PDB file of C-alpha atoms in Angstrom:
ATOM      1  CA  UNK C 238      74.464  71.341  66.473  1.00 75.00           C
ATOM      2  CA  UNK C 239      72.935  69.710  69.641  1.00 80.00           C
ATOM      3  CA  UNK C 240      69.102  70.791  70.788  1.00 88.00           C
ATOM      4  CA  UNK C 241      66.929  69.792  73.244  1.00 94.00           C
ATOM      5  CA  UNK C 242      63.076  69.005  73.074  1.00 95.00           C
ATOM      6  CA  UNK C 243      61.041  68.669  75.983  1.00 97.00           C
ATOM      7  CA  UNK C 244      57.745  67.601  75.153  1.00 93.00           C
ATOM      8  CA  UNK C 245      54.588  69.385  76.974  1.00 92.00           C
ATOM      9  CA  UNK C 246      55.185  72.988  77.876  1.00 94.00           C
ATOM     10  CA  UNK C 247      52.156  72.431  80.919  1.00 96.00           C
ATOM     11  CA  UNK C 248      52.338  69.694  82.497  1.00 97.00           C
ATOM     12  CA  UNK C 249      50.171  68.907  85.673  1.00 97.00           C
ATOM     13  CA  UNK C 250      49.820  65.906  88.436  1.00 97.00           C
ATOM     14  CA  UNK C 251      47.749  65.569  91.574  1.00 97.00           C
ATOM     15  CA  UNK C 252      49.631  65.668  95.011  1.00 97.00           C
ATOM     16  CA  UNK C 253      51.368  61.741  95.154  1.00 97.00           C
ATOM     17  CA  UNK C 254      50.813  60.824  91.727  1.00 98.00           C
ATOM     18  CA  UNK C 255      54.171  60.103  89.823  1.00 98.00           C
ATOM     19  CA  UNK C 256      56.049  63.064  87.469  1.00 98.00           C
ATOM     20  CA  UNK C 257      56.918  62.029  84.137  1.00 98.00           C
ATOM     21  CA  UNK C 258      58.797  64.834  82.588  1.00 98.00           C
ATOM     22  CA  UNK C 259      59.975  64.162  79.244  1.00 98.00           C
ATOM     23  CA  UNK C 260      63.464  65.240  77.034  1.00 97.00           C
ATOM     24  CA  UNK C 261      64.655  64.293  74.064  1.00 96.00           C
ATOM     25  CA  UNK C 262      68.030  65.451  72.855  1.00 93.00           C
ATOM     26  CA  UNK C 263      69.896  65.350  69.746  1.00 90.00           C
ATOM     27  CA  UNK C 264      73.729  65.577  69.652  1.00 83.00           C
ATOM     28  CA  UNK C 265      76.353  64.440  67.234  1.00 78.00           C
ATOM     29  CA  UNK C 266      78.634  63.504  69.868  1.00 80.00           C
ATOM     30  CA  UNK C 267      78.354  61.832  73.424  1.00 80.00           C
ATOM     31  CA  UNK C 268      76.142  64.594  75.608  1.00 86.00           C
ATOM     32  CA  UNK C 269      76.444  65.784  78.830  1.00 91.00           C
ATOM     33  CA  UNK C 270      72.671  65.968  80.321  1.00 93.00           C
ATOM     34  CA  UNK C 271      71.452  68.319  82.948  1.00 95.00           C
ATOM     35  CA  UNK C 272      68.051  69.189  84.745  1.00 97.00           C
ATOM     36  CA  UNK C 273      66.863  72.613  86.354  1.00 97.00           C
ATOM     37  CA  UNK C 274      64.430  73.677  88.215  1.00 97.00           C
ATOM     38  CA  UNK C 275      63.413  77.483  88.279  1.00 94.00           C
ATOM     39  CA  UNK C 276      60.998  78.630  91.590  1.00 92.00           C
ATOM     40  CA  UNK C 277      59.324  81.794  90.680  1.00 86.00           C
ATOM     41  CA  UNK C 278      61.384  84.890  90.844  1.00 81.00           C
ATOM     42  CA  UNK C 279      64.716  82.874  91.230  1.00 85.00           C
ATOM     43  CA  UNK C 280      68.059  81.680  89.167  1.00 88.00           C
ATOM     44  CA  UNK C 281      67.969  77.985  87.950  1.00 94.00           C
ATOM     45  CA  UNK C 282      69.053  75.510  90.341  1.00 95.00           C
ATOM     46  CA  UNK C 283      70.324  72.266  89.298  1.00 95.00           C
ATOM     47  CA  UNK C 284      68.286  68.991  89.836  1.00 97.00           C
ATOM     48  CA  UNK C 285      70.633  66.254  88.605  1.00 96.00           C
ATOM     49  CA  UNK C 286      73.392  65.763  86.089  1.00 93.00           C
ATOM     50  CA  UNK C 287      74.640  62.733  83.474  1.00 92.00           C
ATOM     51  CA  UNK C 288      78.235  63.009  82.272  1.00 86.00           C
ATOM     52  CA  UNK C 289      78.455  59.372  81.220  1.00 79.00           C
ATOM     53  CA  UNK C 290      78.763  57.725  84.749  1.00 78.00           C
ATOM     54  CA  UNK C 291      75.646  55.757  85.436  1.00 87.00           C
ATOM     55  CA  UNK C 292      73.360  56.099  83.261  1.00 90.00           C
ATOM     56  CA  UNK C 293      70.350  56.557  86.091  1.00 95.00           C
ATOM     57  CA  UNK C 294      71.426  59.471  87.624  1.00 95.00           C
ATOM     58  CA  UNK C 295      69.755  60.336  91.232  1.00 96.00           C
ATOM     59  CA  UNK C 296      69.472  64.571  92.010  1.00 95.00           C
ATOM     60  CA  UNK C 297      67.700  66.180  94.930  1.00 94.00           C
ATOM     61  CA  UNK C 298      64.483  66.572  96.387  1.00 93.00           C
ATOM     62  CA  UNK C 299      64.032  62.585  95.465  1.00 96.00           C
ATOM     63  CA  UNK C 300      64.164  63.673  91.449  1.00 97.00           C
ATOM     64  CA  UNK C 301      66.254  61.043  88.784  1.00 97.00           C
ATOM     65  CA  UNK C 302      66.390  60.589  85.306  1.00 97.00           C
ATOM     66  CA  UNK C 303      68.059  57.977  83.467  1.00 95.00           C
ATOM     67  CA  UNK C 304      69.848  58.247  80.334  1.00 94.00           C
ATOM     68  CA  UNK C 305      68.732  56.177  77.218  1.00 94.00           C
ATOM     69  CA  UNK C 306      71.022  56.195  74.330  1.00 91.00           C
ATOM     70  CA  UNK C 307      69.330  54.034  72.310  1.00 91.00           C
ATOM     71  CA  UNK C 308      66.374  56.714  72.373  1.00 93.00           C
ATOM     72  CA  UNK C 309      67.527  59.635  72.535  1.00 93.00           C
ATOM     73  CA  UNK C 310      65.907  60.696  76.271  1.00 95.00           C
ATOM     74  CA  UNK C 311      66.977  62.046  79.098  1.00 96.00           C
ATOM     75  CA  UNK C 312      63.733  61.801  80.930  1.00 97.00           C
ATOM     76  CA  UNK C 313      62.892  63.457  84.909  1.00 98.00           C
ATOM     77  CA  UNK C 314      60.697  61.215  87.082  1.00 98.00           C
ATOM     78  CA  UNK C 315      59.807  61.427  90.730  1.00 98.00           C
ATOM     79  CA  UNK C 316      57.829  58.886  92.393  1.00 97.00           C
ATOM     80  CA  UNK C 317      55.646  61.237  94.369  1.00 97.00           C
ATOM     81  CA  UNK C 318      54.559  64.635  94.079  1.00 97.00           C
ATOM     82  CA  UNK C 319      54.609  67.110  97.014  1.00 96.00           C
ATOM     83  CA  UNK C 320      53.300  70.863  96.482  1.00 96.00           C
ATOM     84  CA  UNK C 321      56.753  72.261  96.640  1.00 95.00           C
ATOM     85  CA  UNK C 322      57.598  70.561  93.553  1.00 96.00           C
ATOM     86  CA  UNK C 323      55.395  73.150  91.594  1.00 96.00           C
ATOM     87  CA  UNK C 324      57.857  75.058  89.285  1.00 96.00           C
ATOM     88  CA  UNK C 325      59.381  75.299  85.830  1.00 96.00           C
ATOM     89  CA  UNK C 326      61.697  72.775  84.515  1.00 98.00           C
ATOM     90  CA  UNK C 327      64.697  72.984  82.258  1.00 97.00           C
ATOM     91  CA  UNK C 328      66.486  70.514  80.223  1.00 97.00           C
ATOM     92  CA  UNK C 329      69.987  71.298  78.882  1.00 95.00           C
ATOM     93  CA  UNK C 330      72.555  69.897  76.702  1.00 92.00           C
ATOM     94  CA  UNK C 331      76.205  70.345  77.063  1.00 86.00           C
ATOM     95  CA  UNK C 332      79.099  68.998  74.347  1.00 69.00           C
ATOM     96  CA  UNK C 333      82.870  68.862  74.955  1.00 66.00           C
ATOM     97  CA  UNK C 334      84.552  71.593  74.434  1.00 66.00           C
ATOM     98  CA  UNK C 335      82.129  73.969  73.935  1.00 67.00           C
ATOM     99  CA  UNK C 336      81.405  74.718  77.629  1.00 70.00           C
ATOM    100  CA  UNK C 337      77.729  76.259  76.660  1.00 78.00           C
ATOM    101  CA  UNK C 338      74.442  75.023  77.882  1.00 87.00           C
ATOM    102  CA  UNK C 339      71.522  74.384  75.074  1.00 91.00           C
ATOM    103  CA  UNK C 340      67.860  74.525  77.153  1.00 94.00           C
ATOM    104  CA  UNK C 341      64.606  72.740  76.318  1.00 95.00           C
ATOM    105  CA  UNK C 342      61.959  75.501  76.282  1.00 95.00           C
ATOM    106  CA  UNK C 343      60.627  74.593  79.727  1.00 96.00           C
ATOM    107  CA  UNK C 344      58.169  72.682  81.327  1.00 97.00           C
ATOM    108  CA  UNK C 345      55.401  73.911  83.892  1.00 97.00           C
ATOM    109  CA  UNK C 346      54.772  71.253  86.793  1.00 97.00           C
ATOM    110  CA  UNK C 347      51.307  72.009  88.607  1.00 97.00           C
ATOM    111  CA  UNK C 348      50.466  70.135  91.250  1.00 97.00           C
ATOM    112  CA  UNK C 349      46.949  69.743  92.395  1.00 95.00           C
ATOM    113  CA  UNK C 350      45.871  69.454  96.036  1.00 93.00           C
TER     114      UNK C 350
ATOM    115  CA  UNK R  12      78.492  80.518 100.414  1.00 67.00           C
ATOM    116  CA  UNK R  13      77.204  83.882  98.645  1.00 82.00           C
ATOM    117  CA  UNK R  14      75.485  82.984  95.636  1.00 93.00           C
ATOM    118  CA  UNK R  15      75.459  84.687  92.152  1.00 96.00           C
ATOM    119  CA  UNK R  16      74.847  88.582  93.329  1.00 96.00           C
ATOM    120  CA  UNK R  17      72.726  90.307  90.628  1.00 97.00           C
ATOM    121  CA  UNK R  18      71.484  94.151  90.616  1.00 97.00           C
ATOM    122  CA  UNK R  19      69.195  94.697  90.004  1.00 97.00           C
ATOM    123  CA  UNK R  20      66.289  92.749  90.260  1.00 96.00           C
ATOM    124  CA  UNK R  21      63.813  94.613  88.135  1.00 97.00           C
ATOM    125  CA  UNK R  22      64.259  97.102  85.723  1.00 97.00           C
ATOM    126  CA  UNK R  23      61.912  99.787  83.699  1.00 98.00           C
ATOM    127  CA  UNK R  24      62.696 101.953  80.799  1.00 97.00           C
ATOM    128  CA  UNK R  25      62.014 103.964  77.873  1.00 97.00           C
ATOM    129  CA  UNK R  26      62.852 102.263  74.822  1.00 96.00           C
ATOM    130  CA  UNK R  27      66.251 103.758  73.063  1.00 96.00           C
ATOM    131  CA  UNK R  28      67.497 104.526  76.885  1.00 97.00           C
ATOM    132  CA  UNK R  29      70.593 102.934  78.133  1.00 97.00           C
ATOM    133  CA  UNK R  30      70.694 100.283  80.724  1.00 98.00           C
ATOM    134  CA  UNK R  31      73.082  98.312  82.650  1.00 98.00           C
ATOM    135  CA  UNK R  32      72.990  95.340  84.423  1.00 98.00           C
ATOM    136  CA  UNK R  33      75.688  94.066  87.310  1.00 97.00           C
ATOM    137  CA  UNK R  34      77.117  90.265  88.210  1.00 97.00           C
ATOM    138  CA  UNK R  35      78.914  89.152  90.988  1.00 97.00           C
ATOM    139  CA  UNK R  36      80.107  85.684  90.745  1.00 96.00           C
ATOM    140  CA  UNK R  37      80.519  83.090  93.562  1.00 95.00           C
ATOM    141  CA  UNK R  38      84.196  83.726  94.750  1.00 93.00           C
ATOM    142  CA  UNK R  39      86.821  81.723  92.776  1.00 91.00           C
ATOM    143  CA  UNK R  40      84.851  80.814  89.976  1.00 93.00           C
ATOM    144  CA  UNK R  41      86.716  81.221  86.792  1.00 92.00           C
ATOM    145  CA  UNK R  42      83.800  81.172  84.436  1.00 92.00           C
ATOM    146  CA  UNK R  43      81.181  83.280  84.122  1.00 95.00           C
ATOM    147  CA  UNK R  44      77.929  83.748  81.515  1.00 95.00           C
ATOM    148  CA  UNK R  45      75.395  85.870  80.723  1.00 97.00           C
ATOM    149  CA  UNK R  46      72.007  84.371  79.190  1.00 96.00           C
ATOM    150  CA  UNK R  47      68.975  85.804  77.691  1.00 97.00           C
ATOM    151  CA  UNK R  48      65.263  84.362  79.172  1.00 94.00           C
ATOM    152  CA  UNK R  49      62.719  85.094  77.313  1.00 94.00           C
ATOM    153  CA  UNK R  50      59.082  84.623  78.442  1.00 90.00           C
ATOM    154  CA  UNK R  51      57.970  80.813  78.306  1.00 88.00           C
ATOM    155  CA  UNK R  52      61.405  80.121  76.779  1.00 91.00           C
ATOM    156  CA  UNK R  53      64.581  78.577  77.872  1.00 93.00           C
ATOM    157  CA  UNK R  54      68.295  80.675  78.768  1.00 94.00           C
ATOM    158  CA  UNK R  55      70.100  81.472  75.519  1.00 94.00           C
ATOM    159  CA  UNK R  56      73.604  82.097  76.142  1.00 93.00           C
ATOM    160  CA  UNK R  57      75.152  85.677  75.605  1.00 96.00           C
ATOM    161  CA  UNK R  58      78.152  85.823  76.463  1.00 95.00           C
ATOM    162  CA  UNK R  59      80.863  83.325  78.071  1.00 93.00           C
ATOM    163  CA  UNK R  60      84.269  84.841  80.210  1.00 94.00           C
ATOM    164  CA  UNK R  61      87.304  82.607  81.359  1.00 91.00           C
ATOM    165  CA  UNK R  62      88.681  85.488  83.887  1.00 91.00           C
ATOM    166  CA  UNK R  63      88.598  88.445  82.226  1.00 91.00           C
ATOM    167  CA  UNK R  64      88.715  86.912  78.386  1.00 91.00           C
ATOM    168  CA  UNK R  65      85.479  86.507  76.202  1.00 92.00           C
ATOM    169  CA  UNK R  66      85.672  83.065  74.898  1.00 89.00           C
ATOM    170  CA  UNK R  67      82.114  83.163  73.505  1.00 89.00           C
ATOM    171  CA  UNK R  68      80.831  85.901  72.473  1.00 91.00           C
ATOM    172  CA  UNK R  69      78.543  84.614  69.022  1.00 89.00           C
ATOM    173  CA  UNK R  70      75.360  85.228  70.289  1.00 91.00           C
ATOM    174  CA  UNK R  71      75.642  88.954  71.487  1.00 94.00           C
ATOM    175  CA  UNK R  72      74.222  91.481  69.444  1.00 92.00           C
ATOM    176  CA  UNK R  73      77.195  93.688  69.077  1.00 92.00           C
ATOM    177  CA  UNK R  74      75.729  96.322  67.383  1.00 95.00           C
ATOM    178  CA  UNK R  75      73.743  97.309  70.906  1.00 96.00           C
ATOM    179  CA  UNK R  76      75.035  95.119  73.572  1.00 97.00           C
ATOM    180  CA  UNK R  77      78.163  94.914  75.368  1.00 97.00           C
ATOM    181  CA  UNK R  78      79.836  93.799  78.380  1.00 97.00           C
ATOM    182  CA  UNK R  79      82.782  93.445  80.641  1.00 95.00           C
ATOM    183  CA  UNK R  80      84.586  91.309  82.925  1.00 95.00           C
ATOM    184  CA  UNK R  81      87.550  93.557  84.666  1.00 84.00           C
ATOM    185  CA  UNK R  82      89.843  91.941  86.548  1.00 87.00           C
ATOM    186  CA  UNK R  83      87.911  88.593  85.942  1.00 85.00           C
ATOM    187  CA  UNK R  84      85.943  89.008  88.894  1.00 92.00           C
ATOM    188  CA  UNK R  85      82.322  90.738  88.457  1.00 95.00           C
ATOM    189  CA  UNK R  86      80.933  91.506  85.231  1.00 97.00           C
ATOM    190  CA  UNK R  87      78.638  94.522  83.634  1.00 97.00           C
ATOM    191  CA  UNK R  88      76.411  93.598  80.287  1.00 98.00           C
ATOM    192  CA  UNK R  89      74.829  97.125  79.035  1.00 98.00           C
ATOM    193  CA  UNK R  90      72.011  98.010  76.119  1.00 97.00           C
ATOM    194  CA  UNK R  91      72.271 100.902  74.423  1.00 97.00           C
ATOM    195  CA  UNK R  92      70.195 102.080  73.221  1.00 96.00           C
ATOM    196  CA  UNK R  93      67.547  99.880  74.607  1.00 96.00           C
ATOM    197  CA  UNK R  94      64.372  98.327  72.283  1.00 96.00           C
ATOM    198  CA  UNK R  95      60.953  97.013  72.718  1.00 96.00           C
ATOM    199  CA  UNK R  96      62.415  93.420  72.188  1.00 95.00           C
ATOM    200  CA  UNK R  97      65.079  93.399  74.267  1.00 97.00           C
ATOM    201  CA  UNK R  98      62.300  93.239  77.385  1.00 97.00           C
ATOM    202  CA  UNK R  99      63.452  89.598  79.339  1.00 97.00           C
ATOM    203  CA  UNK R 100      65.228  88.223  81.764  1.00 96.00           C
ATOM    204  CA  UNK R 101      69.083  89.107  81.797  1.00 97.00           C
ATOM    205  CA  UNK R 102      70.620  85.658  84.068  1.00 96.00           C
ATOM    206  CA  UNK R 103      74.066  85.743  85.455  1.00 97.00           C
ATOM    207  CA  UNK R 104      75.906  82.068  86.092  1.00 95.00           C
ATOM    208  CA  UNK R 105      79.555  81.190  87.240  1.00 94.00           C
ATOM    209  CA  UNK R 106      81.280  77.789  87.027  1.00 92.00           C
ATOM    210  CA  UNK R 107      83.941  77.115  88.791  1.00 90.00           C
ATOM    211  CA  UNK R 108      86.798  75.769  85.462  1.00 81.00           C
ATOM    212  CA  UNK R 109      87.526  77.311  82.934  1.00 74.00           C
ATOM    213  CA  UNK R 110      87.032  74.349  80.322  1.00 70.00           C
ATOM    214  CA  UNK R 111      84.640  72.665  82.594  1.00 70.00           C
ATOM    215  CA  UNK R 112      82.088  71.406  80.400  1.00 73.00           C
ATOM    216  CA  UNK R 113      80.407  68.908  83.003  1.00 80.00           C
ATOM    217  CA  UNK R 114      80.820  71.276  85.794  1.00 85.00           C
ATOM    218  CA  UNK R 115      77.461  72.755  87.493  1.00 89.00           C
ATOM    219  CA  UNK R 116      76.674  76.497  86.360  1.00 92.00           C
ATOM    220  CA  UNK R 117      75.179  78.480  89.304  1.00 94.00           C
ATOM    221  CA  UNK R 118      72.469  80.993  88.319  1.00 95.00           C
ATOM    222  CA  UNK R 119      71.651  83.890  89.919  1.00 96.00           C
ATOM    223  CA  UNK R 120      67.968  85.350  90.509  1.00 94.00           C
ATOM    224  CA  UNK R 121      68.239  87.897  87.353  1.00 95.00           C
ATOM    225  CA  UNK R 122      67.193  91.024  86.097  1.00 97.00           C
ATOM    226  CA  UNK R 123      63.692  91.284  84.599  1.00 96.00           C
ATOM    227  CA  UNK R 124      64.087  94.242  82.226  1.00 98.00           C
ATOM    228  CA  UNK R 125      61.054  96.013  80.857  1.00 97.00           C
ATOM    229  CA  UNK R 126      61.488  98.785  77.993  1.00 97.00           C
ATOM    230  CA  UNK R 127      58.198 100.699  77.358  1.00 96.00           C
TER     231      UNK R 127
END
């Protein structure tokens, strides 16, 4: 069955400095990779997607992640942090034909002043 | 665009009460899902509809939970009777294929449900 490990349930930058958010996946067949991004007191709204395209995959709000077979990642970055980037973070798994998303238990971005 | 509609937002009861919770899709998606957020924790999936059939239903617990998709357009998941565990967050998501596993899921805001 496929699963998905982020690593660091807290994680916390200052205003600027780079995000690293990390994900690890495991999968017996080719994966389909997403990222969320939960404000408080909202629905999950999707950062970026990989469904075997290019393997560094661009999303919104100047967010990517690039897809590394080889290791087993599926890792969020974003040059700069702003404020507004403060929020939780989901990684999810999808295989074909099963049409279900697997999350990562979440990360919490904090982002000092 | 409406989003995903849920009602409603926030939600206190006794435990063993019955409860109900209410989805309205984006219009035209096929697919919609109901998932289970625990505190801290990541959405588990409940329950998946293409229209008004349940193609996934493995995670529900039947024994208490149910739910609904008439006319494969908005969708009801109820607890009854309601315990001290089932207190979360009860998500709503559509997508717009049925067999579209690379296609987007849209969440709505939720239903935080607290049973005392």
């Amino acid at each position: 069955a496929q699963s998905v490990t982020q690593l660091g349930s807290h994680v916390s930058v200052s205003e600027g400095a780079l995000v690293l958010l990390r994900c690890n996946y495991s999968s017996s067949v080719p994966p389909y990779l997403f990222w969320y991004v939960q404000y408080p007191n909202q629905g999950l709204q999707l950062l970026l997607k990989y469904t075997s395209a290019a393997t560094l995959v661009k999303g919104i709000n100047g967010f990517e992640a690039e897809f590394k077979k080889s290791e087993t990642s599926f890792h969020l970055t974003k040059p700069s942090a702003h404020m507004s980037d403060a929020a939780e973070y989901f990684c999810a798994v999808s295989i074909q034909g099963a049409q279900k998303l697997v999350f990562g238990q979440g990360t919490r971005l904090t982002i000092n002043p | 665009e409406a989003g995903v509609v849920q009602s409603p937002r926030y939600k206190i009861i006794e435990k063993k009460q019955p409860v109900a919770f209410w989805c309205n899709p984006i219009s035209g998606h096929n697919t919609l899902y109901w998932y289970l957020q625990n505190l801290g924790q990541g959405p588990e999936l409940l329950i998946r509809y293409e229209n008004e059939e349940a193609v996934d239903d493995s995670q529900l617990p039947k024994d208490r939970f149910s739910a609904e998709r008439l006319k494969g357009v908005d969708s009801t998941l109820k607890i009854q009777p309601a315990e001290l565990g089932d207190s979360a967050v009860y998500l709503c998501a559509s997508s717009p294929r049925a067999g579209g596993y690379t296609d987007t899921q849209y969440f709505g805001p939720g239903t935080r449900l607290t049973v005392l």
